[in-house]
mmCIF file of C-alpha atoms and ligand atoms in Angstrom:
data_model
loop_
_atom_site.group_PDB
_atom_site.id
_atom_site.type_symbol
_atom_site.label_atom_id
_atom_site.label_comp_id
_atom_site.label_asym_id
_atom_site.label_seq_id
_atom_site.Cartn_x
_atom_site.Cartn_y
_atom_site.Cartn_z
ATOM 1 C CA UNK A 218 25.271 1.191 15.436
ATOM 2 C CA UNK A 219 23.589 1.453 11.915
ATOM 3 C CA UNK A 220 24.772 3.363 8.617
ATOM 4 C CA UNK A 221 23.049 4.289 5.585
ATOM 5 C CA UNK A 222 24.812 3.986 1.659
ATOM 6 C CA UNK A 223 22.939 3.835 -1.316
ATOM 7 C CA UNK A 224 24.647 5.904 -4.134
ATOM 8 C CA UNK A 225 22.464 5.457 -6.495
ATOM 9 C CA UNK A 226 21.143 8.275 -8.663
ATOM 10 C CA UNK A 227 17.419 7.858 -8.946
ATOM 11 C CA UNK A 228 15.337 9.650 -11.961
ATOM 12 C CA UNK A 229 11.472 8.929 -11.616
ATOM 13 C CA UNK A 230 8.455 9.864 -13.762
ATOM 14 C CA UNK A 231 7.096 9.398 -17.191
ATOM 15 C CA UNK A 232 9.940 10.114 -20.050
ATOM 16 C CA UNK A 233 12.555 10.582 -17.460
ATOM 17 C CA UNK A 234 14.876 9.151 -19.406
ATOM 18 C CA UNK A 235 14.501 11.590 -22.293
ATOM 19 C CA UNK A 236 14.408 14.260 -19.967
ATOM 20 C CA UNK A 237 17.646 13.733 -18.321
ATOM 21 C CA UNK A 238 19.878 12.638 -21.154
ATOM 22 C CA UNK A 239 23.067 14.690 -19.817
ATOM 23 C CA UNK A 240 22.938 12.795 -17.147
ATOM 24 C CA UNK A 241 22.977 9.441 -19.529
ATOM 25 C CA UNK A 242 25.877 11.289 -21.553
ATOM 26 C CA UNK A 243 27.873 11.543 -18.577
ATOM 27 C CA UNK A 244 28.224 7.908 -18.350
ATOM 28 C CA UNK A 245 30.486 7.948 -21.333
ATOM 29 C CA UNK A 246 30.419 7.848 -25.233
ATOM 30 C CA UNK A 247 29.820 3.853 -25.855
ATOM 31 C CA UNK A 248 27.396 1.660 -24.209
ATOM 32 C CA UNK A 249 26.507 -1.825 -23.926
ATOM 33 C CA UNK A 250 22.842 -2.655 -23.526
ATOM 34 C CA UNK A 251 21.513 -5.810 -22.094
ATOM 35 C CA UNK A 252 18.220 -6.434 -22.125
ATOM 36 C CA UNK A 253 15.738 -9.265 -23.262
ATOM 37 C CA UNK A 254 13.998 -10.816 -26.428
ATOM 38 C CA UNK A 255 10.627 -8.902 -26.661
ATOM 39 C CA UNK A 256 9.241 -6.859 -23.380
ATOM 40 C CA UNK A 257 11.744 -3.884 -23.815
ATOM 41 C CA UNK A 258 10.916 -3.714 -27.617
ATOM 42 C CA UNK A 259 7.134 -4.051 -26.865
ATOM 43 C CA UNK A 260 6.691 -1.472 -23.846
ATOM 44 C CA UNK A 261 8.598 1.611 -25.768
ATOM 45 C CA UNK A 262 11.746 1.503 -23.479
ATOM 46 C CA UNK A 263 14.110 0.084 -26.014
ATOM 47 C CA UNK A 264 12.605 2.840 -28.627
ATOM 48 C CA UNK A 265 13.382 5.822 -26.087
ATOM 49 C CA UNK A 266 16.538 4.744 -24.940
ATOM 50 C CA UNK A 267 17.954 4.241 -28.535
ATOM 51 C CA UNK A 268 16.302 7.163 -29.532
ATOM 52 C CA UNK A 269 18.200 9.467 -26.523
ATOM 53 C CA UNK A 270 21.416 7.696 -27.330
ATOM 54 C CA UNK A 271 21.540 8.830 -30.821
ATOM 55 C CA UNK A 272 20.363 12.540 -29.443
ATOM 56 C CA UNK A 273 23.332 12.550 -27.401
ATOM 57 C CA UNK A 274 25.616 10.842 -29.672
ATOM 58 C CA UNK A 275 26.419 7.849 -27.322
ATOM 59 C CA UNK A 276 27.435 4.874 -29.303
ATOM 60 C CA UNK A 277 25.855 1.343 -28.493
ATOM 61 C CA UNK A 278 25.521 -2.253 -28.986
ATOM 62 C CA UNK A 279 22.480 -4.314 -27.857
ATOM 63 C CA UNK A 280 22.832 -7.760 -26.521
ATOM 64 C CA UNK A 281 19.003 -9.156 -26.706
ATOM 65 C CA UNK A 282 19.299 -12.399 -25.340
ATOM 66 C CA UNK A 283 18.996 -11.975 -21.623
ATOM 67 C CA UNK A 284 16.301 -14.602 -20.323
ATOM 68 C CA UNK A 285 14.727 -14.847 -17.023
ATOM 69 C CA UNK A 286 17.431 -16.083 -14.315
ATOM 70 C CA UNK A 287 20.154 -15.685 -15.816
ATOM 71 C CA UNK A 288 23.071 -17.769 -15.676
ATOM 72 C CA UNK A 289 26.585 -18.239 -15.327
ATOM 73 C CA UNK A 290 26.996 -19.397 -19.081
ATOM 74 C CA UNK A 291 25.105 -16.428 -20.307
ATOM 75 C CA UNK A 292 27.498 -14.066 -19.022
ATOM 76 C CA UNK A 293 30.099 -15.895 -20.137
ATOM 77 C CA UNK A 294 28.772 -15.883 -23.658
ATOM 78 C CA UNK A 295 28.106 -11.762 -23.057
ATOM 79 C CA UNK A 296 31.945 -11.693 -22.577
ATOM 80 C CA UNK A 297 32.882 -13.706 -25.514
ATOM 81 C CA UNK A 298 30.836 -11.661 -27.924
ATOM 82 C CA UNK A 299 32.279 -8.771 -26.951
ATOM 83 C CA UNK A 300 35.843 -9.631 -26.290
ATOM 84 C CA UNK A 301 37.354 -7.410 -28.761
ATOM 85 C CA UNK A 302 35.027 -4.187 -27.925
ATOM 86 C CA UNK A 303 35.374 -2.059 -25.320
ATOM 87 C CA UNK A 304 32.197 -0.276 -23.678
ATOM 88 C CA UNK A 305 32.321 3.117 -21.303
ATOM 89 C CA UNK A 306 29.260 1.727 -19.447
ATOM 90 C CA UNK A 307 26.423 -0.967 -19.203
ATOM 91 C CA UNK A 308 22.924 -0.484 -19.359
ATOM 92 C CA UNK A 309 20.235 -3.110 -18.306
ATOM 93 C CA UNK A 310 16.904 -2.787 -19.525
ATOM 94 C CA UNK A 311 14.129 -4.785 -18.320
ATOM 95 C CA UNK A 312 13.476 -6.550 -15.341
ATOM 96 C CA UNK A 313 15.890 -8.118 -12.459
ATOM 97 C CA UNK A 314 17.704 -10.338 -14.732
ATOM 98 C CA UNK A 315 18.942 -7.823 -17.656
ATOM 99 C CA UNK A 316 20.018 -5.441 -14.517
ATOM 100 C CA UNK A 317 21.675 -8.466 -12.587
ATOM 101 C CA UNK A 318 23.211 -9.316 -15.804
ATOM 102 C CA UNK A 319 24.572 -5.676 -16.101
ATOM 103 C CA UNK A 320 26.344 -5.800 -12.632
ATOM 104 C CA UNK A 321 28.011 -9.000 -13.515
ATOM 105 C CA UNK A 322 28.995 -7.716 -16.840
ATOM 106 C CA UNK A 323 30.076 -4.430 -15.515
ATOM 107 C CA UNK A 324 32.511 -6.196 -13.408
ATOM 108 C CA UNK A 325 33.911 -9.001 -15.873
ATOM 109 C CA UNK A 326 34.702 -6.293 -18.850
ATOM 110 C CA UNK A 327 36.457 -4.212 -16.067
ATOM 111 C CA UNK A 328 38.623 -6.849 -14.902
ATOM 112 C CA UNK A 329 38.992 -8.883 -17.987
ATOM 113 C CA UNK A 330 41.094 -11.300 -16.443
ATOM 114 C CA UNK A 331 38.268 -12.196 -13.916
ATOM 115 C CA UNK A 332 36.062 -15.306 -14.474
ATOM 116 C CA UNK A 333 32.328 -15.336 -13.635
ATOM 117 C CA UNK A 334 33.202 -17.790 -10.086
ATOM 118 C CA UNK A 335 35.234 -14.617 -9.283
ATOM 119 C CA UNK A 336 32.658 -12.400 -8.592
ATOM 120 C CA UNK A 337 31.396 -14.051 -5.391
ATOM 121 C CA UNK A 338 35.082 -13.363 -4.191
ATOM 122 C CA UNK A 339 34.782 -9.128 -3.728
ATOM 123 C CA UNK A 340 38.862 -9.130 -2.674
ATOM 124 C CA UNK A 341 39.383 -9.845 -6.162
ATOM 125 C CA UNK A 342 37.811 -6.563 -7.859
ATOM 126 C CA UNK A 343 37.733 -3.098 -6.633
ATOM 127 C CA UNK A 344 36.018 -1.439 -9.842
ATOM 128 C CA UNK A 345 33.245 -1.961 -12.254
ATOM 129 C CA UNK A 346 31.886 0.014 -15.427
ATOM 130 C CA UNK A 347 29.386 2.112 -14.275
ATOM 131 C CA UNK A 348 25.864 0.847 -14.400
ATOM 132 C CA UNK A 349 22.748 2.347 -15.835
ATOM 133 C CA UNK A 350 19.692 0.597 -14.844
ATOM 134 C CA UNK A 351 16.407 1.220 -16.681
ATOM 135 C CA UNK A 352 13.378 -1.294 -14.797
ATOM 136 C CA UNK A 353 10.704 -2.101 -16.930
ATOM 137 C CA UNK A 354 8.912 -4.473 -14.171
ATOM 138 C CA UNK A 355 7.900 -3.418 -10.455
ATOM 139 C CA UNK A 356 9.493 -5.647 -8.587
ATOM 140 C CA UNK A 357 13.411 -6.188 -7.948
ATOM 141 C CA UNK A 358 14.342 -3.304 -6.759
ATOM 142 C CA UNK A 359 17.863 -4.396 -8.543
ATOM 143 C CA UNK A 360 18.348 -0.601 -9.683
ATOM 144 C CA UNK A 361 19.311 0.548 -6.867
ATOM 145 C CA UNK A 362 20.757 -2.662 -4.933
ATOM 146 C CA UNK A 363 24.312 -3.781 -5.059
ATOM 147 C CA UNK A 364 23.046 -7.627 -5.592
ATOM 148 C CA UNK A 365 22.927 -9.650 -8.396
ATOM 149 C CA UNK A 366 21.538 -13.051 -8.483
ATOM 150 C CA UNK A 367 22.964 -15.745 -11.006
ATOM 151 C CA UNK A 368 21.969 -19.314 -11.540
ATOM 152 C CA UNK A 369 25.259 -21.377 -11.432
ATOM 153 C CA UNK A 370 26.603 -24.363 -12.885
ATOM 154 C CA UNK A 371 24.954 -26.737 -10.874
ATOM 155 C CA UNK A 372 21.195 -24.934 -11.433
ATOM 156 C CA UNK A 373 21.453 -23.185 -8.084
ATOM 157 C CA UNK A 374 20.959 -19.435 -7.750
ATOM 158 C CA UNK A 375 23.567 -17.497 -5.907
ATOM 159 C CA UNK A 376 23.810 -13.955 -5.397
ATOM 160 C CA UNK A 377 26.932 -11.896 -5.452
ATOM 161 C CA UNK A 378 27.402 -7.976 -4.381
ATOM 162 C CA UNK A 379 30.305 -5.425 -4.084
ATOM 163 C CA UNK A 380 29.677 -3.166 -1.349
ATOM 164 C CA UNK A 381 30.304 -0.178 -3.731
ATOM 165 C CA UNK A 382 30.983 -1.102 -7.407
ATOM 166 C CA UNK A 383 27.795 -2.933 -8.232
ATOM 167 C CA UNK A 384 25.482 -0.404 -7.328
ATOM 168 C CA UNK A 385 24.244 1.281 -10.611
ATOM 169 C CA UNK A 386 25.130 4.861 -11.169
ATOM 170 C CA UNK A 387 22.051 5.842 -11.983
ATOM 171 C CA UNK A 388 18.462 4.516 -12.397
ATOM 172 C CA UNK A 389 15.643 5.653 -14.544
ATOM 173 C CA UNK A 390 12.308 4.773 -13.556
ATOM 174 C CA UNK A 391 9.508 5.612 -15.955
ATOM 175 C CA UNK A 392 6.187 3.977 -14.853
ATOM 176 C CA UNK A 393 4.757 3.833 -18.467
ATOM 177 C CA UNK A 394 7.024 1.056 -19.384
ATOM 178 C CA UNK A 395 5.328 -1.408 -16.822
ATOM 179 C CA UNK A 396 1.695 -0.864 -18.244
ATOM 180 C CA UNK A 397 2.397 -3.595 -20.570
ATOM 181 C CA UNK A 398 3.240 -6.251 -17.943
ATOM 182 C CA UNK A 399 1.131 -9.691 -17.908
ATOM 183 C CA UNK A 400 -1.470 -10.274 -14.785
ATOM 184 C CA UNK A 401 0.887 -13.172 -13.558
ATOM 185 C CA UNK A 402 4.224 -10.864 -14.145
ATOM 186 C CA UNK A 403 3.019 -8.264 -12.527
ATOM 187 C CA UNK A 404 1.879 -10.199 -9.558
ATOM 188 C CA UNK A 405 5.090 -12.186 -9.146
ATOM 189 C CA UNK A 406 6.988 -8.623 -9.511
ATOM 190 C CA UNK A 407 4.818 -7.264 -7.033
ATOM 191 C CA UNK A 408 5.322 -9.771 -4.263
ATOM 192 C CA UNK A 409 8.609 -9.690 -4.964
ATOM 193 C CA UNK A 410 8.623 -5.986 -3.624
ATOM 194 C CA UNK A 411 6.533 -7.057 -0.859
ATOM 195 C CA UNK A 412 8.921 -9.845 0.233
ATOM 196 C CA UNK A 413 11.818 -7.359 0.044
ATOM 197 C CA UNK A 414 9.764 -4.672 2.078
ATOM 198 C CA UNK A 415 8.457 -6.984 4.766
ATOM 199 C CA UNK A 416 11.650 -9.072 5.191
ATOM 200 C CA UNK A 417 14.194 -6.253 5.271
ATOM 201 C CA UNK A 418 11.412 -4.531 7.932
ATOM 202 C CA UNK A 419 11.627 -7.701 10.190
ATOM 203 C CA UNK A 420 15.235 -8.691 9.265
ATOM 204 C CA UNK A 421 17.858 -8.403 11.824
ATOM 205 C CA UNK A 422 19.809 -5.995 9.989
ATOM 206 C CA UNK A 423 16.850 -3.436 9.583
ATOM 207 C CA UNK A 424 18.007 0.010 10.644
ATOM 208 C CA UNK A 425 15.735 3.296 11.155
ATOM 209 C CA UNK A 426 16.079 4.198 7.428
ATOM 210 C CA UNK A 427 15.373 1.008 5.839
ATOM 211 C CA UNK A 428 12.446 0.489 7.946
ATOM 212 C CA UNK A 429 10.834 4.209 6.875
ATOM 213 C CA UNK A 430 11.001 2.834 3.512
ATOM 214 C CA UNK A 431 9.701 -0.481 4.163
ATOM 215 C CA UNK A 432 6.624 0.838 6.160
ATOM 216 C CA UNK A 433 5.884 3.084 3.216
ATOM 217 C CA UNK A 434 6.448 0.255 0.409
ATOM 218 C CA UNK A 435 4.458 -2.230 2.302
ATOM 219 C CA UNK A 436 1.354 0.557 2.629
ATOM 220 C CA UNK A 437 1.950 1.564 -1.262
ATOM 221 C CA UNK A 438 1.920 -2.234 -2.120
ATOM 222 C CA UNK A 439 -1.078 -3.414 0.226
ATOM 223 C CA UNK A 440 -3.018 -0.514 -1.593
ATOM 224 C CA UNK A 441 -2.049 -0.600 -5.500
ATOM 225 C CA UNK A 442 -1.083 -4.340 -6.077
ATOM 226 C CA UNK A 443 -4.628 -5.229 -6.359
ATOM 227 C CA UNK A 444 -5.519 -2.117 -8.112
ATOM 228 C CA UNK A 445 -2.889 -3.297 -10.874
ATOM 229 C CA UNK A 446 -4.049 -6.704 -11.251
ATOM 230 C CA UNK A 447 -7.267 -5.291 -11.723
ATOM 231 C CA UNK A 448 -6.755 -2.184 -13.777
ATOM 232 C CA UNK A 449 -3.496 -3.207 -15.442
ATOM 233 C CA UNK A 450 -3.824 0.264 -17.708
ATOM 234 C CA UNK A 451 -4.218 2.807 -14.626
ATOM 235 C CA UNK A 452 -1.093 4.695 -14.727
ATOM 236 C CA UNK A 453 -0.471 6.077 -11.165
ATOM 237 C CA UNK A 454 -1.593 2.891 -9.559
ATOM 238 C CA UNK A 455 1.715 1.310 -11.421
ATOM 239 C CA UNK A 456 3.756 4.370 -10.556
ATOM 240 C CA UNK A 457 3.017 3.497 -7.084
ATOM 241 C CA UNK A 458 4.240 0.236 -7.856
ATOM 242 C CA UNK A 459 7.321 1.465 -9.199
ATOM 243 C CA UNK A 460 8.010 3.457 -6.451
ATOM 244 C CA UNK A 461 7.336 0.643 -3.771
ATOM 245 C CA UNK A 462 9.846 -1.700 -5.346
ATOM 246 C CA UNK A 463 12.462 0.875 -5.645
ATOM 247 C CA UNK A 464 12.068 1.701 -1.768
ATOM 248 C CA UNK A 465 11.970 -1.895 -1.120
ATOM 249 C CA UNK A 466 14.996 -2.449 -2.814
ATOM 250 C CA UNK A 467 16.511 0.530 -1.094
ATOM 251 C CA UNK A 468 15.571 -1.473 1.909
ATOM 252 C CA UNK A 469 17.385 -4.755 1.184
ATOM 253 C CA UNK A 470 20.231 -2.907 -0.174
ATOM 254 C CA UNK A 471 20.841 -2.049 3.831
ATOM 255 C CA UNK A 472 19.460 -5.479 5.026
ATOM 256 C CA UNK A 473 19.635 -7.879 2.701
ATOM 257 C CA UNK A 474 16.802 -10.205 2.139
ATOM 258 C CA UNK A 475 16.476 -13.192 4.431
ATOM 259 C CA UNK A 476 15.058 -16.736 4.538
ATOM 260 C CA UNK A 477 11.732 -16.573 2.399
ATOM 261 C CA UNK A 478 14.367 -15.727 -0.620
ATOM 262 C CA UNK A 479 16.501 -18.890 0.354
ATOM 263 C CA UNK A 480 13.604 -20.752 0.479
ATOM 264 C CA UNK A 481 12.109 -19.611 -2.727
ATOM 265 C CA UNK A 482 15.159 -20.231 -5.178
ATOM 266 C CA UNK A 483 14.857 -23.865 -5.873
ATOM 267 C CA UNK A 484 11.307 -23.633 -6.623
ATOM 268 C CA UNK A 485 12.424 -21.073 -9.434
ATOM 269 C CA UNK A 486 15.515 -22.579 -10.884
ATOM 270 C CA UNK A 487 14.132 -26.445 -10.493
ATOM 271 C CA UNK A 488 10.383 -26.021 -11.182
ATOM 272 C CA UNK A 489 10.057 -22.965 -12.770
ATOM 273 C CA UNK A 490 7.697 -20.757 -10.443
ATOM 274 C CA UNK A 491 8.442 -17.257 -10.872
ATOM 275 C CA UNK A 492 11.037 -15.467 -8.487
ATOM 276 C CA UNK A 493 8.241 -13.411 -6.843
ATOM 277 C CA UNK A 494 5.717 -16.162 -6.364
ATOM 278 C CA UNK A 495 8.550 -18.474 -5.047
ATOM 279 C CA UNK A 496 9.282 -16.040 -2.378
ATOM 280 C CA UNK A 497 6.081 -15.208 -1.189
ATOM 281 C CA UNK A 498 5.121 -18.698 -0.732
ATOM 282 C CA UNK A 499 6.891 -18.137 2.191
ATOM 283 C CA UNK A 500 6.260 -14.924 3.556
ATOM 284 C CA UNK A 501 3.854 -15.345 6.145
ATOM 285 C CA UNK A 502 6.076 -17.848 7.986
ATOM 286 C CA UNK A 503 8.847 -15.015 8.084
ATOM 287 C CA UNK A 504 6.134 -12.746 9.879
ATOM 288 C CA UNK A 505 5.016 -15.316 11.854
ATOM 289 C CA UNK A 506 8.359 -16.446 13.322
ATOM 290 C CA UNK A 507 8.943 -12.596 14.205
ATOM 291 C CA UNK A 508 6.134 -12.254 16.319
ATOM 292 C CA UNK A 509 8.219 -13.202 19.918
ATOM 293 C CA UNK A 510 11.123 -10.837 18.619
ATOM 294 C CA UNK A 511 9.309 -7.758 17.221
ATOM 295 C CA UNK A 512 5.888 -7.803 17.809
ATOM 296 C CA UNK A 513 5.095 -4.302 17.158
ATOM 297 C CA UNK A 514 6.453 -4.652 13.390
ATOM 298 C CA UNK A 515 4.453 -7.794 13.280
ATOM 299 C CA UNK A 516 1.761 -5.754 14.559
ATOM 300 C CA UNK A 517 2.045 -3.054 11.788
ATOM 301 C CA UNK A 518 2.499 -5.319 8.879
ATOM 302 C CA UNK A 519 -0.577 -6.892 9.975
ATOM 303 C CA UNK A 520 -2.583 -3.829 10.472
ATOM 304 C CA UNK A 521 -1.670 -2.578 6.871
ATOM 305 C CA UNK A 522 -1.929 -6.095 5.137
ATOM 306 C CA UNK A 523 -4.126 -8.129 7.291
ATOM 307 C CA UNK A 524 -3.341 -11.814 7.963
ATOM 308 C CA UNK A 525 -0.675 -12.072 5.041
ATOM 309 C CA UNK A 526 -1.944 -15.700 3.797
ATOM 310 C CA UNK A 527 -5.226 -13.977 3.087
ATOM 311 C CA UNK A 528 -3.400 -11.218 1.228
ATOM 312 C CA UNK A 529 -1.525 -13.639 -0.767
ATOM 313 C CA UNK A 530 -4.566 -15.472 -1.669
ATOM 314 C CA UNK A 531 -6.522 -12.392 -2.659
ATOM 315 C CA UNK A 532 -3.826 -11.504 -5.133
ATOM 316 C CA UNK A 533 -4.394 -15.205 -6.473
ATOM 317 C CA UNK A 534 -1.176 -16.507 -5.356
ATOM 318 C CA UNK A 535 -1.172 -20.500 -5.618
ATOM 319 C CA UNK A 536 2.234 -22.224 -5.655
ATOM 320 C CA UNK A 537 2.127 -26.094 -5.777
ATOM 321 C CA UNK A 538 4.878 -27.985 -7.300
ATOM 322 C CA UNK A 539 5.911 -32.082 -7.299
ATOM 323 C CA UNK A 540 9.066 -32.367 -5.019
ATOM 324 C CA UNK A 541 10.564 -35.306 -4.883
ATOM 325 C CA UNK A 542 12.444 -37.277 -1.937
ATOM 326 C CA UNK A 543 15.924 -36.487 -3.030
ATOM 327 C CA UNK A 544 15.065 -32.623 -4.174
ATOM 328 C CA UNK A 545 13.337 -32.016 -0.751
ATOM 329 C CA UNK A 546 16.371 -33.209 1.427
ATOM 330 C CA UNK A 547 19.038 -31.659 -1.061
ATOM 331 C CA UNK A 548 16.939 -28.253 -0.739
ATOM 332 C CA UNK A 549 16.481 -28.570 2.996
ATOM 333 C CA UNK A 550 20.213 -28.877 4.002
ATOM 334 C CA UNK A 551 20.754 -25.609 1.295
ATOM 335 C CA UNK A 552 18.657 -23.700 3.268
ATOM 336 C CA UNK A 553 20.032 -24.896 6.426
ATOM 337 C CA UNK A 554 23.273 -23.552 5.207
ATOM 338 C CA UNK A 555 22.154 -20.305 3.841
ATOM 339 C CA UNK A 556 23.357 -17.273 5.101
ATOM 340 C CA UNK A 557 20.387 -15.379 5.067
ATOM 341 C CA UNK A 558 19.396 -17.679 8.476
ATOM 342 C CA UNK A 559 21.984 -15.218 10.448
ATOM 343 C CA UNK A 560 19.381 -12.368 10.169
ATOM 344 C CA UNK A 561 16.172 -13.926 9.484
ATOM 345 C CA UNK A 562 14.265 -13.549 13.103
ATOM 346 C CA UNK A 563 12.769 -16.639 14.991
ATOM 347 C CA UNK A 564 14.067 -20.153 14.379
ATOM 348 C CA UNK A 565 13.960 -21.878 11.186
ATOM 349 C CA UNK A 566 14.792 -25.384 12.396
ATOM 350 C CA UNK A 567 15.000 -28.264 9.921
ATOM 351 C CA UNK A 568 11.513 -29.601 10.448
ATOM 352 C CA UNK A 569 10.106 -26.114 10.032
ATOM 353 C CA UNK A 570 12.040 -25.672 6.797
ATOM 354 C CA UNK A 571 10.393 -29.253 5.480
ATOM 355 C CA UNK A 572 6.944 -28.202 6.715
ATOM 356 C CA UNK A 573 7.364 -25.471 4.490
ATOM 357 C CA UNK A 574 8.337 -27.138 1.655
ATOM 358 C CA UNK A 575 5.755 -29.601 2.212
ATOM 359 C CA UNK A 576 2.990 -27.318 2.197
ATOM 360 C CA UNK A 577 3.712 -26.375 -1.420
ATOM 361 C CA UNK A 578 4.443 -30.001 -2.360
ATOM 362 C CA UNK A 579 1.881 -31.763 -4.719
ATOM 363 C CA UNK A 580 1.762 -35.173 -3.127
HETATM 364 FE FE1 FE2 B 40 13.401 -10.839 -4.616
#
């Protein structure tokens, strides 16, 4: 048995925001834009958006202090800043962080009595403000997923999702906005997309539809990630990466991520390794562990990428961090209890988890 549900309207292509203003207008008269300090100003996306919003007569406020890896306290500060204001919809403009923040804010502004912690109990809410997602990186796929990953007050990354209301209503994907990503951001976001596609493809939750998207996404990334790293200005390769990222997002909207993500989270929150790099550091293990259960799928991945570790090396991934004993123990315990294990193929024993962390550890 399987089913498919992904309710986001996707508009893809150069100038897609401007060319589809009426769709944006349909979301309401007043928007709250969540974005970061710099990149949406530098890549032209914020200018485009503001111009279109004034053309259609939609009011807006801009909160531009969303940082990488948004925390509970960031979400609280958005809510307190706009305690008196009311908005018809929320726009997340930027990478995964503004889009994930938009999902949290959309739920909490619609349900003012709830606290950030309540996002994790879906029995507490059935509605959210409409969300419009405009990605400016090619990796998270957050524009087409119900997931939002926030860092809790203890410093751990924790994802929440609602099966319906946290999906963006609208996603605008304009590849021009991804052109001026730095090389390291291009790599880490591209690898995040690759992890979504491969993890979802090998997941016990994979479906015939998610597999179609996953295969296409893996093929696009294998061909285009090396290209955009070498020639960052090539719009066609950038567009292919943006499509791959969106497809991979649609994959995990059905399958969710697997244990590579759980393994990577502490490297990001405690060691400042970018999310995609942190996750990809464990991707080869996901593939090797799946070989007994789904050999033909592993065969497909290797036929497209070659050996995963060789591909990662080729695109320049190199993750090494100091980890002390106390951290190691705590992280292993977290991963052992991660829900991701239920649908990750193979057997991620305590010994294997420890070995994988030892591999990225500087001694
Ligand atoms: Fe991810």
